[in-house]
DNA sequence: TCGAACGTTCTTTTT
DNA sequence: GAACGTTCGA
């Protein structure tokens, strides 16, 4: 047995993390310290030394994409092994797998379907309608947040009933109704997948024992982003006989808004003894200046585990900071830089543009398009979240699970086939009196006139026997043709029509990957859960494309050249986070994540003015810019200052400058008009509103 | 029953 | 500015 190729290329700490199977390990892995590599090598080491078989290893990753990468890298390392048995995936997909296996034991319908946040909201809005609750007083999104939070704390509706006031009582009653809806429609939301699994393992000793004996090794990546329910699941799955490895970096914890609890990195030692802590502090990715700057920024955070990243990669290339006039100038600047880098031999896919929020991608997409630079946007409205795709998915969901009233509601008149509110209300009444699902009610409801034929056709379409098709892609194609979906879209003369049709063709294509299943029922269920759980839908991507994504989506990736854009207060850090120090620290970690994606070159940019919510806004540079070490920064353009002569003094300002006026108090400079002695300056005062002032008499001073 | 036109509200990140 | 919901006329 030759293990040299598995351990030779590792540094001392990495090697210990790979070969130590005597203790549980907490690996504090800094950015670019070879974290994934260590996990991959450890799995290979476990298998090749005979410590466990593939199916006795459980490796939890943060995204499904990471899981796929893990698998293929292990395969590269051990080319002659079949690693199909390896359990990898997100907490959600692993729990989904467990629930499919044990659906009977947990009382779930075998064809239960997974729903996303959007579907959850629909259910809550439906409940609002049933109870005539207005969405102002009980905002669906808030209620949804409450329900998810309760579930993450393992609290069922019955544990939450609270009638201390009207709001709390209504909220807990909606939770109860929501639970009932999910059960009746055989629907399972994201958190429910995990909650159900923890309940199953808690209450069913036989199942618990089965997995305790099966899994000899558990590895958890991105451990800093586990929430309390996921942590509980880990505790339930683990025993003294196993080895569990948690890998994480507290400085890269950027999901607390989703319930992630960094403190799990502190409690791990207590809950999973005996624990050996290993620090991976050598960074193999970034140059010294980039790393020093990133370290400097993150050092402004108060609550950190002690860890110092270092690198051997010397460079005299400083970080570059660009102050753009506005968001268009920012995009133009980046295009120019990319072009010049390209002409010196850089590949487009080595460049990444990273931004705080998805909406920011638009300007870059437009500019890159104009400049004929190919690009690819990751995330955003993801493939399976697009309306036209969800419409077809609704048909599929209803076929898989005839109890799904939400799928029925979405598909019955999409595309419009003459079944309106009247008909739908009749069906719902019928369903209510007979306590059957809507689809069953649609078969028995008496309908007359035009709607009758349309309804019959619809019902027969979604009642078609699955077996008739044999292959999933044929079924999808059948739905598309018999609903005349494409013809309908073509009549809509919206600019997105073409891409919608493309998407539908792509969906049929995606279904083809499931044609190999023996049973179409199984293929359908797998396809549908893939559509919800695994948003990494890789449409074939040409290599040479600039990469665009949010900072969150960039976690775990690296690029030779990174553009970190929109570094403006209110945008990044986002204005929703300003009031709360903890949240500002999370924004700072996000900034740290962004900076440490860069290998060689890091551009930072901000715009002095920006169109936001349809309005021109004057922006202040982000506080993170002030936290950078100035000796490592090249200023490519300093904000343009203008000098005006007032009665007594000369006054120098830039747009967005905070100023003070003797009478009107403090304000901010919005605009300036050059016109000799009549030059004017526009200022928005805090208490007096916006005013134009003659420069000569303005008598402003810097606030 | 349908779609155009209007008004309203909300704008963070994702499994 | 966009996405959503509502209203109104055909």
XYZ file of C-alpha atoms (C1' of nucleotides) in Angstrom:
728
model
C 0.000 0.000 0.000
C 1.554 3.213 -1.153
C 0.437 6.305 0.676
C 3.311 8.589 -0.190
C 1.391 10.489 -2.844
C -1.330 11.167 -0.307
C 0.820 12.654 2.416
C 4.004 13.801 0.726
C 2.793 17.079 -0.678
C 1.340 18.263 2.625
C 2.813 20.565 5.226
C 3.231 19.386 8.781
C -0.131 20.589 10.095
C -2.039 19.380 7.063
C -0.403 15.991 7.426
C -1.460 15.670 11.023
C -5.016 16.618 10.011
C -4.938 13.817 7.454
C -3.382 10.968 9.433
C -4.593 11.585 12.976
C -7.443 9.149 13.460
C -7.070 8.818 17.227
C -8.840 12.001 18.208
C -11.589 14.197 16.924
C -10.162 17.210 15.177
C -11.051 20.858 15.112
C -9.183 22.346 12.196
C -8.913 26.114 12.170
C -8.222 26.669 8.520
C -7.464 30.175 7.323
C -8.327 31.398 3.871
C -6.275 29.673 1.187
C -4.603 27.308 3.654
C -5.431 24.157 1.729
C -8.601 23.278 3.591
C -10.360 21.354 0.843
C -7.124 19.674 -0.027
C -6.758 18.449 3.537
C -10.277 17.025 3.542
C -9.758 15.314 0.198
C -6.491 13.772 1.327
C -7.940 12.647 4.633
C -10.760 10.804 2.896
C -8.294 9.156 0.540
C -6.080 8.237 3.473
C -8.974 6.690 5.400
C -9.953 4.546 2.454
C -6.513 3.462 1.364
C -5.439 2.497 4.877
C -8.582 0.418 5.249
C -9.861 2.477 8.148
C -13.280 2.629 6.486
C -15.132 1.893 3.267
C -16.550 4.640 1.098
C -20.043 4.259 2.450
C -18.779 4.531 6.009
C -17.617 8.089 5.445
C -19.934 11.062 5.745
C -18.587 14.347 4.393
C -20.799 17.383 4.842
C -20.157 20.395 2.640
C -21.724 23.809 2.484
C -22.965 23.616 -1.098
C -23.663 20.778 -3.455
C -21.122 22.221 -5.813
C -18.475 21.765 -3.142
C -19.667 18.192 -2.655
C -19.209 17.451 -6.342
C -15.778 18.955 -6.304
C -14.853 16.904 -3.271
C -15.888 13.721 -5.025
C -13.999 14.447 -8.194
C -10.847 15.445 -6.345
C -10.910 12.278 -4.286
C -11.356 10.369 -7.523
C -8.303 12.091 -8.977
C -6.259 11.059 -5.989
C -7.462 7.462 -6.074
C -8.198 6.871 -9.750
C -8.826 3.149 -9.456
C -11.431 3.310 -6.735
C -15.170 3.594 -7.165
C -16.216 6.239 -4.699
C -19.924 6.262 -5.510
C -20.728 5.021 -2.013
C -19.262 8.088 -0.317
C -21.881 10.114 1.538
C -21.359 13.741 0.581
C -23.613 16.720 0.274
C -25.066 19.565 2.259
C -26.864 18.945 5.528
C -30.050 19.441 3.566
C -29.336 16.945 0.828
C -28.066 14.326 3.262
C -31.180 14.686 5.391
C -33.271 14.494 2.260
C -31.596 11.220 1.398
C -32.255 9.869 4.887
C -35.903 10.876 4.739
C -36.393 9.191 1.375
C -34.964 6.006 2.864
C -37.029 6.244 6.035
C -40.152 8.032 4.813
C -42.368 5.331 6.298
C -40.791 5.457 9.730
C -41.227 9.216 9.970
C -44.739 9.160 8.585
C -44.002 10.910 5.324
C -45.607 10.109 2.013
C -43.085 8.363 -0.214
C -43.531 11.054 -2.825
C -43.127 14.026 -0.521
C -41.676 17.087 -2.222
C -39.197 19.672 -0.997
C -40.235 23.323 -1.147
C -38.169 26.484 -1.243
C -38.611 29.842 0.469
C -40.857 31.106 -2.283
C -43.226 28.181 -1.833
C -43.176 28.719 1.920
C -44.311 32.293 1.423
C -47.150 31.174 -0.821
C -48.396 28.868 1.896
C -48.340 31.654 4.448
C -50.140 34.031 2.098
C -52.757 31.372 1.487
C -53.283 31.105 5.246
C -53.637 34.875 5.427
C -56.409 34.696 2.860
C -58.175 31.862 4.637
C -58.188 33.835 7.863
C -58.647 37.281 6.329
C -55.419 38.502 7.868
C -53.897 41.557 6.259
C -50.281 41.392 5.211
C -49.509 44.759 6.779
C -50.134 43.674 10.345
C -48.687 40.212 9.873
C -45.944 40.528 7.255
C -45.558 37.084 5.643
C -41.781 37.379 5.534
C -41.564 38.117 9.245
C -43.871 35.227 10.047
C -41.787 32.961 7.865
C -38.638 34.047 9.664
C -40.310 33.238 12.946
C -41.388 29.781 11.794
C -37.932 28.915 10.495
C -36.352 30.167 13.698
C -38.642 28.068 15.829
C -37.871 25.020 13.755
C -34.160 25.642 14.075
C -34.684 25.499 17.803
C -36.541 22.197 17.409
C -39.794 23.819 18.446
C -42.997 22.576 16.825
C -46.112 24.703 16.598
C -47.567 23.028 19.656
C -44.490 24.080 21.639
C -44.881 27.664 20.529
C -48.466 28.535 21.301
C -48.468 31.919 22.959
C -51.551 33.982 23.663
C -49.962 36.739 25.703
C -51.041 39.187 23.023
C -52.870 39.246 19.735
C -49.745 39.393 17.629
C -47.987 36.480 19.306
C -51.139 34.424 19.345
C -51.842 34.981 15.662
C -48.216 34.283 14.799
C -48.207 30.975 16.609
C -51.549 30.061 15.083
C -50.212 30.725 11.609
C -47.305 28.427 12.404
C -49.784 25.749 13.379
C -51.766 26.234 10.183
C -48.552 26.206 8.164
C -47.586 22.887 9.695
C -51.002 21.471 8.836
C -50.741 22.674 5.239
C -47.338 21.068 4.794
C -48.556 17.763 6.181
C -51.716 17.731 4.084
C -49.841 18.548 0.887
C -46.889 16.212 1.598
C -44.498 19.147 1.505
C -41.218 19.515 3.381
C -39.327 22.793 3.659
C -35.545 23.182 3.987
C -35.405 23.338 7.770
C -37.984 20.597 8.071
C -35.635 18.197 6.281
C -33.158 18.545 9.105
C -35.673 18.835 11.913
C -37.430 15.630 10.843
C -34.095 13.823 10.763
C -33.129 14.936 14.250
C -36.525 13.849 15.551
C -36.160 10.521 13.805
C -32.732 9.882 15.276
C -33.876 10.964 18.719
C -36.929 8.798 18.840
C -35.928 5.737 16.839
C -33.143 3.799 18.454
C -32.848 1.252 15.665
C -32.241 3.881 13.020
C -29.848 5.739 15.259
C -27.916 2.556 15.871
C -27.813 1.799 12.177
C -26.050 5.055 11.334
C -23.859 4.978 14.403
C -22.474 1.687 13.172
C -22.399 2.697 9.534
C -20.504 5.979 9.742
C -16.981 5.547 11.022
C -15.798 8.962 9.916
C -17.644 12.247 9.763
C -16.128 15.354 8.187
C -17.784 18.762 8.246
C -16.546 21.563 6.063
C -17.384 25.263 6.652
C -18.114 24.357 10.234
C -18.378 28.025 11.260
C -21.602 28.196 9.274
C -23.535 25.401 10.987
C -26.765 26.378 12.707
C -27.950 24.912 15.972
C -30.189 22.345 14.340
C -27.354 21.081 12.165
C -25.111 20.938 15.207
C -27.733 18.923 17.004
C -27.898 16.529 14.082
C -24.138 16.038 14.260
C -24.369 15.228 17.936
C -27.118 12.715 17.255
C -25.126 11.021 14.517
C -21.885 10.760 16.429
C -20.575 8.257 18.950
C -17.311 7.633 20.739
C -16.479 4.962 18.198
C -16.299 7.433 15.344
C -13.903 10.137 14.357
C -15.348 13.490 13.569
C -13.458 16.324 11.927
C -14.769 19.873 11.870
C -13.055 22.301 9.539
C -13.765 25.989 9.646
C -12.616 29.579 9.887
C -14.321 31.975 12.265
C -13.107 34.891 10.136
C -15.128 33.568 7.230
C -18.406 33.177 9.065
C -20.819 35.097 6.844
C -24.123 33.347 7.354
C -25.230 34.310 10.844
C -28.259 35.980 9.240
C -29.310 32.477 8.316
C -28.890 31.162 11.820
C -25.246 30.075 11.659
C -23.590 30.032 15.074
C -19.822 30.626 15.104
C -19.747 29.601 18.753
C -19.990 26.002 17.642
C -16.276 26.314 17.010
C -15.872 26.986 20.721
C -18.281 24.333 21.982
C -16.897 21.591 19.755
C -14.154 20.661 22.219
C -16.667 20.231 24.995
C -19.265 18.324 22.978
C -17.019 16.003 20.981
C -14.102 14.973 23.208
C -11.304 14.160 22.876
C -10.510 17.022 20.532
C -7.192 18.013 19.069
C -7.078 21.501 17.577
C -4.978 22.024 14.477
C -4.239 25.397 12.930
C -3.620 25.782 9.220
C -2.046 29.206 9.021
C 0.053 29.126 5.908
C -1.724 30.726 2.988
C -0.834 29.328 -0.443
C -3.029 31.620 -2.444
C -2.357 35.332 -2.088
C 0.643 37.606 -2.243
C 2.040 39.256 0.852
C 0.478 42.702 0.211
C -2.985 41.260 -0.343
C -2.777 39.083 2.740
C -1.387 41.861 4.914
C -4.175 44.203 3.838
C -6.833 41.564 4.460
C -5.360 40.779 7.883
C -5.374 44.468 8.684
C -9.056 44.813 7.846
C -10.158 41.759 9.798
C -8.103 42.838 12.810
C -10.766 45.503 13.426
C -13.108 42.771 14.569
C -13.243 42.170 18.300
C -14.404 38.610 18.576
C -11.944 36.232 16.950
C -10.152 32.980 17.537
C -6.447 33.555 17.606
C -4.979 32.861 14.207
C -2.348 34.569 12.041
C -2.123 33.874 8.346
C 1.191 34.131 6.596
C 2.450 33.534 3.084
C 5.728 32.930 1.313
C 4.536 34.573 -1.894
C 6.407 37.853 -2.121
C 5.253 40.592 -4.467
C 5.685 44.313 -4.892
C 2.310 44.702 -6.541
C 0.144 46.869 -4.322
C -3.643 46.818 -4.101
C -5.318 49.271 -6.454
C -8.061 51.619 -5.345
C -10.271 53.427 -7.846
C -12.704 56.209 -6.965
C -15.264 56.288 -9.754
C -17.597 59.192 -10.558
C -20.564 56.883 -10.674
C -21.453 53.239 -11.183
C -21.074 53.518 -14.964
C -17.579 54.892 -14.620
C -16.777 52.096 -12.203
C -17.916 49.495 -14.719
C -16.076 51.235 -17.543
C -12.879 51.334 -15.532
C -13.079 47.625 -14.819
C -13.722 46.794 -18.471
C -10.690 48.860 -19.455
C -8.542 47.074 -16.884
C -9.757 43.665 -18.010
C -8.991 44.512 -21.631
C -5.496 45.639 -20.838
C -4.878 42.566 -18.675
C -6.250 40.444 -21.475
C -3.818 41.900 -23.973
C -0.978 41.010 -21.641
C -2.068 37.397 -21.719
C -4.561 37.004 -18.884
C -7.516 34.702 -19.451
C -10.958 36.186 -18.909
C -12.056 33.472 -16.498
C -9.142 34.431 -14.268
C -10.956 37.706 -13.520
C -13.771 37.955 -11.019
C -16.007 40.894 -10.213
C -17.343 40.548 -6.674
C -20.196 42.640 -5.289
C -22.310 42.824 -2.162
C -25.755 42.363 -3.658
C -27.096 40.773 -6.795
C -28.701 43.946 -8.102
C -25.240 45.373 -8.674
C -24.475 42.924 -11.458
C -26.670 44.705 -13.986
C -24.414 47.650 -14.717
C -21.457 45.334 -15.221
C -23.438 43.049 -17.479
C -24.438 45.967 -19.660
C -20.957 47.418 -19.872
C -19.267 44.071 -20.479
C -21.814 43.453 -23.218
C -21.063 46.780 -24.867
C -17.365 46.074 -24.708
C -17.938 42.603 -26.138
C -16.318 40.923 -23.189
C -17.935 37.514 -22.525
C -19.055 37.089 -18.935
C -20.908 34.720 -16.686
C -23.104 35.672 -13.761
C -23.312 33.169 -10.915
C -26.307 33.085 -8.649
C -28.815 35.842 -8.989
C -32.132 34.494 -10.074
C -31.077 30.927 -10.349
C -32.228 28.628 -13.073
C -34.801 26.677 -11.115
C -36.206 29.834 -9.557
C -37.243 31.377 -12.849
C -40.986 31.726 -13.242
C -41.261 29.789 -16.503
C -39.241 26.927 -15.035
C -41.240 26.857 -11.818
C -44.407 26.726 -13.912
C -43.344 23.525 -15.606
C -41.953 22.173 -12.357
C -45.421 22.723 -10.872
C -46.879 20.275 -13.412
C -44.183 17.756 -12.575
C -44.709 18.195 -8.874
C -48.401 17.603 -9.212
C -47.805 14.468 -11.253
C -45.368 13.168 -8.645
C -47.580 14.131 -5.752
C -51.291 14.600 -6.527
C -51.860 15.997 -3.029
C -49.840 19.114 -3.770
C -52.452 21.876 -3.876
C -49.850 24.529 -4.453
C -48.599 22.829 -7.567
C -52.206 22.530 -8.682
C -52.898 26.182 -8.073
C -49.808 27.278 -9.943
C -50.295 25.055 -12.948
C -54.052 25.044 -13.503
C -54.140 28.227 -15.523
C -50.570 28.690 -16.594
C -50.462 29.241 -19.507
C -54.001 30.751 -19.427
C -56.508 28.221 -20.699
C -59.756 29.832 -19.659
C -59.967 28.508 -16.122
C -60.462 31.573 -14.001
C -61.244 32.469 -10.446
C -64.861 31.291 -10.648
C -63.966 27.782 -11.701
C -61.104 27.601 -9.265
C -63.321 28.663 -6.379
C -65.800 25.944 -7.252
C -63.055 23.358 -7.188
C -61.780 24.630 -3.879
C -65.254 24.476 -2.398
C -65.609 20.901 -3.593
C -62.233 20.029 -2.085
C -63.254 21.620 1.181
C -66.536 19.731 1.493
C -65.031 16.371 0.565
C -61.688 17.037 2.281
C -59.779 15.900 -0.769
C -56.829 17.477 -2.567
C -57.683 20.012 -5.267
C -56.751 17.709 -8.117
C -59.155 15.033 -6.909
C -61.845 17.679 -6.499
C -61.220 18.918 -10.024
C -62.323 15.508 -11.285
C -65.672 15.587 -9.498
C -66.619 19.254 -9.620
C -69.475 20.068 -12.010
C -68.261 22.670 -14.457
C -70.111 23.911 -17.488
C -69.264 25.836 -20.622
C -65.876 26.781 -21.935
C -64.028 25.962 -18.759
C -65.273 22.373 -18.812
C -63.258 21.201 -21.785
C -60.197 23.114 -20.622
C -60.373 21.539 -17.195
C -60.825 18.053 -18.596
C -57.780 18.481 -20.754
C -55.732 19.778 -17.857
C -56.773 16.959 -15.536
C -55.971 14.333 -18.103
C -52.562 15.879 -18.706
C -51.553 15.699 -15.060
C -53.143 12.284 -14.639
C -51.220 10.680 -17.473
C -49.635 7.524 -16.277
C -45.956 7.999 -15.709
C -45.216 4.565 -17.086
C -46.446 5.658 -20.513
C -43.412 7.821 -20.954
C -40.628 5.603 -19.764
C -38.212 8.496 -19.699
C -38.360 11.713 -17.758
C -37.283 13.994 -20.587
C -40.151 12.689 -22.729
C -42.583 13.553 -19.981
C -41.202 17.077 -19.668
C -41.370 17.507 -23.408
C -44.937 16.255 -23.415
C -45.931 18.848 -20.833
C -44.277 21.632 -22.772
C -45.986 20.697 -26.027
C -49.462 19.933 -24.716
C -49.617 23.118 -22.681
C -48.376 25.054 -25.727
C -46.108 26.856 -23.312
C -43.650 27.995 -25.942
C -46.360 29.256 -28.270
C -47.852 31.185 -25.376
C -44.542 32.761 -24.430
C -44.003 33.790 -28.042
C -47.198 35.824 -27.968
C -45.850 37.774 -25.015
C -43.698 40.423 -26.558
C -41.467 40.944 -23.572
C -37.724 41.305 -24.031
C -37.144 38.139 -22.001
C -39.300 35.884 -24.165
C -36.373 34.477 -26.028
C -34.369 33.580 -22.963
C -37.451 32.033 -21.363
C -37.848 29.713 -24.311
C -34.163 28.898 -24.126
C -34.586 28.069 -20.460
C -37.410 25.679 -21.187
C -35.319 23.859 -23.752
C -32.547 23.734 -21.198
C -34.948 22.203 -18.692
C -35.776 19.388 -21.089
C -32.087 18.929 -21.574
C -31.487 18.806 -17.820
C -34.167 16.135 -17.482
C -32.210 13.915 -19.848
C -29.637 13.310 -17.122
C -32.337 11.431 -15.239
C -33.382 9.227 -18.125
C -31.019 6.517 -16.996
C -33.101 5.697 -13.915
C -34.955 2.398 -14.070
C -38.111 3.850 -12.645
C -39.462 7.112 -13.976
C -41.147 7.709 -10.625
C -37.757 7.693 -8.966
C -36.263 9.828 -11.724
C -39.010 12.365 -11.260
C -38.554 12.582 -7.495
C -34.801 12.905 -7.855
C -35.130 15.547 -10.521
C -37.570 17.596 -8.478
C -35.504 17.522 -5.314
C -32.414 18.360 -7.315
C -34.288 21.353 -8.688
C -34.890 22.688 -5.183
C -31.852 21.558 -3.253
C -29.071 21.862 -5.760
C -29.081 25.195 -7.463
C -25.744 24.573 -9.143
C -27.167 24.169 -12.565
C -24.172 24.326 -14.834
C -25.286 25.277 -18.269
C -22.388 24.540 -20.557
C -19.972 27.390 -20.021
C -17.444 28.526 -22.540
C -14.093 28.938 -20.859
C -13.235 32.534 -21.628
C -15.707 34.426 -19.485
C -15.341 37.059 -16.795
C -16.835 35.745 -13.559
C -19.481 37.825 -11.771
C -20.874 36.891 -8.368
C -21.794 38.064 -4.907
C -19.248 37.922 -2.125
C -21.251 35.144 -0.511
C -21.119 33.075 -3.662
C -17.364 33.620 -3.931
C -16.569 31.846 -0.689
C -14.238 28.937 -1.321
C -13.148 30.196 -4.749
C -9.969 31.924 -5.892
C -8.994 34.075 -8.865
C -5.743 35.614 -10.080
C -7.453 38.979 -10.469
C -10.287 40.184 -8.270
C -12.343 43.365 -8.550
C -14.054 44.129 -5.268
C -16.616 46.763 -6.210
C -19.146 49.100 -4.639
C -17.133 49.791 -1.487
C -19.521 52.445 -0.235
C -21.183 52.953 3.098
C -24.815 51.789 2.949
C -23.975 49.394 0.154
C -21.043 47.605 1.730
C -21.374 47.519 4.666
C -25.023 47.348 3.786
C -27.227 49.935 5.441
C -29.373 47.290 7.130
C -26.333 46.400 9.223
C -25.270 49.838 10.408
C -27.022 49.849 13.742
C -25.545 46.600 14.983
C -21.857 46.035 15.768
C -22.185 42.281 15.387
C -23.593 42.738 11.920
C -20.905 45.229 10.958
C -18.356 42.625 11.992
C -20.038 40.125 9.717
C -19.846 42.617 6.851
C -16.166 43.014 7.634
C -15.666 39.264 7.464
C -17.407 39.387 4.111
C -14.906 41.999 3.004
C -12.125 39.751 4.265
C -13.525 36.812 2.317
C -13.620 38.968 -0.814
C -10.065 40.220 -0.463
C -8.626 36.788 0.232
C -10.106 35.422 -3.015
C -7.382 37.297 -4.916
C -4.146 35.565 -5.828
C -2.070 38.255 -7.543
C -4.041 41.385 -8.210
C -6.741 43.031 -6.152
C -8.705 46.041 -7.349
C -10.989 47.895 -4.948
C -13.457 50.465 -6.192
C -16.285 52.719 -5.140
C -18.493 55.267 -6.844
C -19.017 58.808 -5.620
C -22.554 58.818 -6.895
C -24.749 55.890 -7.715
C -28.268 55.303 -8.956
C -30.040 53.408 -6.217
C -33.755 52.567 -6.121
C -34.133 54.698 -9.234
C -32.546 57.736 -7.605
C -29.171 59.377 -7.843
C -27.434 59.071 -4.472
C -24.220 60.552 -3.161
C -22.142 57.820 -1.654
C -19.507 57.848 1.040
C -16.535 55.529 0.693
C -16.870 52.403 2.795
C -15.338 52.398 6.257
C -13.434 49.289 5.168
C -11.366 51.449 2.820
C -10.174 53.502 5.785
C -9.161 50.289 7.505
C -6.702 49.357 4.764
C -2.982 50.002 5.281
C -2.372 53.067 3.095
C 1.209 52.089 2.219
C -0.081 49.012 0.403
C -2.611 50.914 -1.708
C -2.164 52.579 -5.087
C -4.758 55.300 -5.548
C -5.632 55.213 -9.232
C -7.920 58.214 -9.081
C -8.512 60.520 -6.185
C -12.007 61.876 -5.777
C -12.328 65.054 -7.805
C -12.322 68.128 -5.623
C -13.632 71.502 -6.662
C -12.462 74.840 -5.350
C -14.837 77.767 -4.977
C -14.133 81.281 -3.838
C -16.456 82.551 -1.168
C -16.657 86.044 0.270
C -13.997 85.510 2.864
C -12.468 82.103 2.217
C -11.631 79.657 -0.495
C -13.538 76.455 -0.013
C -12.570 73.082 -1.366
C -15.088 70.272 -1.546
C -16.097 67.143 -3.378
C -19.569 65.883 -4.136
C -20.938 64.132 -1.103
C -18.835 66.304 1.180
C -20.273 67.004 4.615
C -20.480 70.791 5.084
C -21.679 73.324 7.612
C -23.632 76.533 7.020
C -23.983 79.303 9.599
C -27.751 79.426 9.432
C -28.838 76.115 7.910
C -26.559 73.861 9.914
C -24.986 70.658 8.619
C -25.598 69.140 5.223
C -24.112 67.293 2.292
C -23.058 68.671 -1.114
C -25.273 67.266 -3.836
C -24.392 69.211 -6.946
C -22.392 72.099 -8.359
C -22.942 74.433 -11.322
C -19.997 76.359 -12.721
C -21.046 79.811 -13.969
C -18.481 82.457 -13.076
C -19.725 84.778 -10.367
C -23.100 83.069 -10.487
C -21.737 79.601 -9.711
C -24.126 77.709 -7.498
C -23.809 74.807 -5.139
C -26.616 72.488 -4.056
C -26.648 71.257 -0.473
C -29.048 68.956 1.328
C -29.299 70.211 4.900
C -30.279 67.878 7.672
C -33.018 70.143 9.031
C -33.679 72.655 6.258
C -33.982 70.404 3.228
C -32.234 70.843 -0.118
C -31.134 74.324 -1.216
C -29.188 75.953 -4.048
C -26.697 78.540 -2.751
C -24.687 81.158 -4.583
C -21.095 80.104 -4.050
C -19.863 83.622 -3.486
C -22.117 84.077 -0.461
C -22.518 80.491 0.709
C -19.877 80.759 3.397
C -19.661 77.023 3.855
C -17.112 75.244 5.937
C -16.152 71.613 6.175
C -18.202 69.817 8.815
C -61.719 35.424 -18.280
C -57.853 38.120 -19.609
C -54.475 41.495 -19.967
C -53.277 46.335 -19.858
C -52.611 50.049 -16.832
C -51.986 51.780 -12.635
C -50.423 52.156 -7.862
C -47.710 50.371 -4.144
C -43.890 48.719 -1.748
C -39.511 47.241 -1.150
C -35.247 46.701 -2.080
C -28.815 41.529 1.393
C -26.626 37.559 1.530
C -28.830 31.260 0.310
C -29.747 25.754 1.542
C -36.436 50.595 -10.891
C -38.582 46.268 -10.498
C -41.808 43.200 -8.804
C -46.063 42.691 -7.004
C -51.034 43.382 -6.355
C -55.280 45.612 -7.684
C -58.549 47.621 -10.769
C -60.855 48.219 -14.888
C -62.407 47.714 -19.561
C -62.862 44.603 -23.549
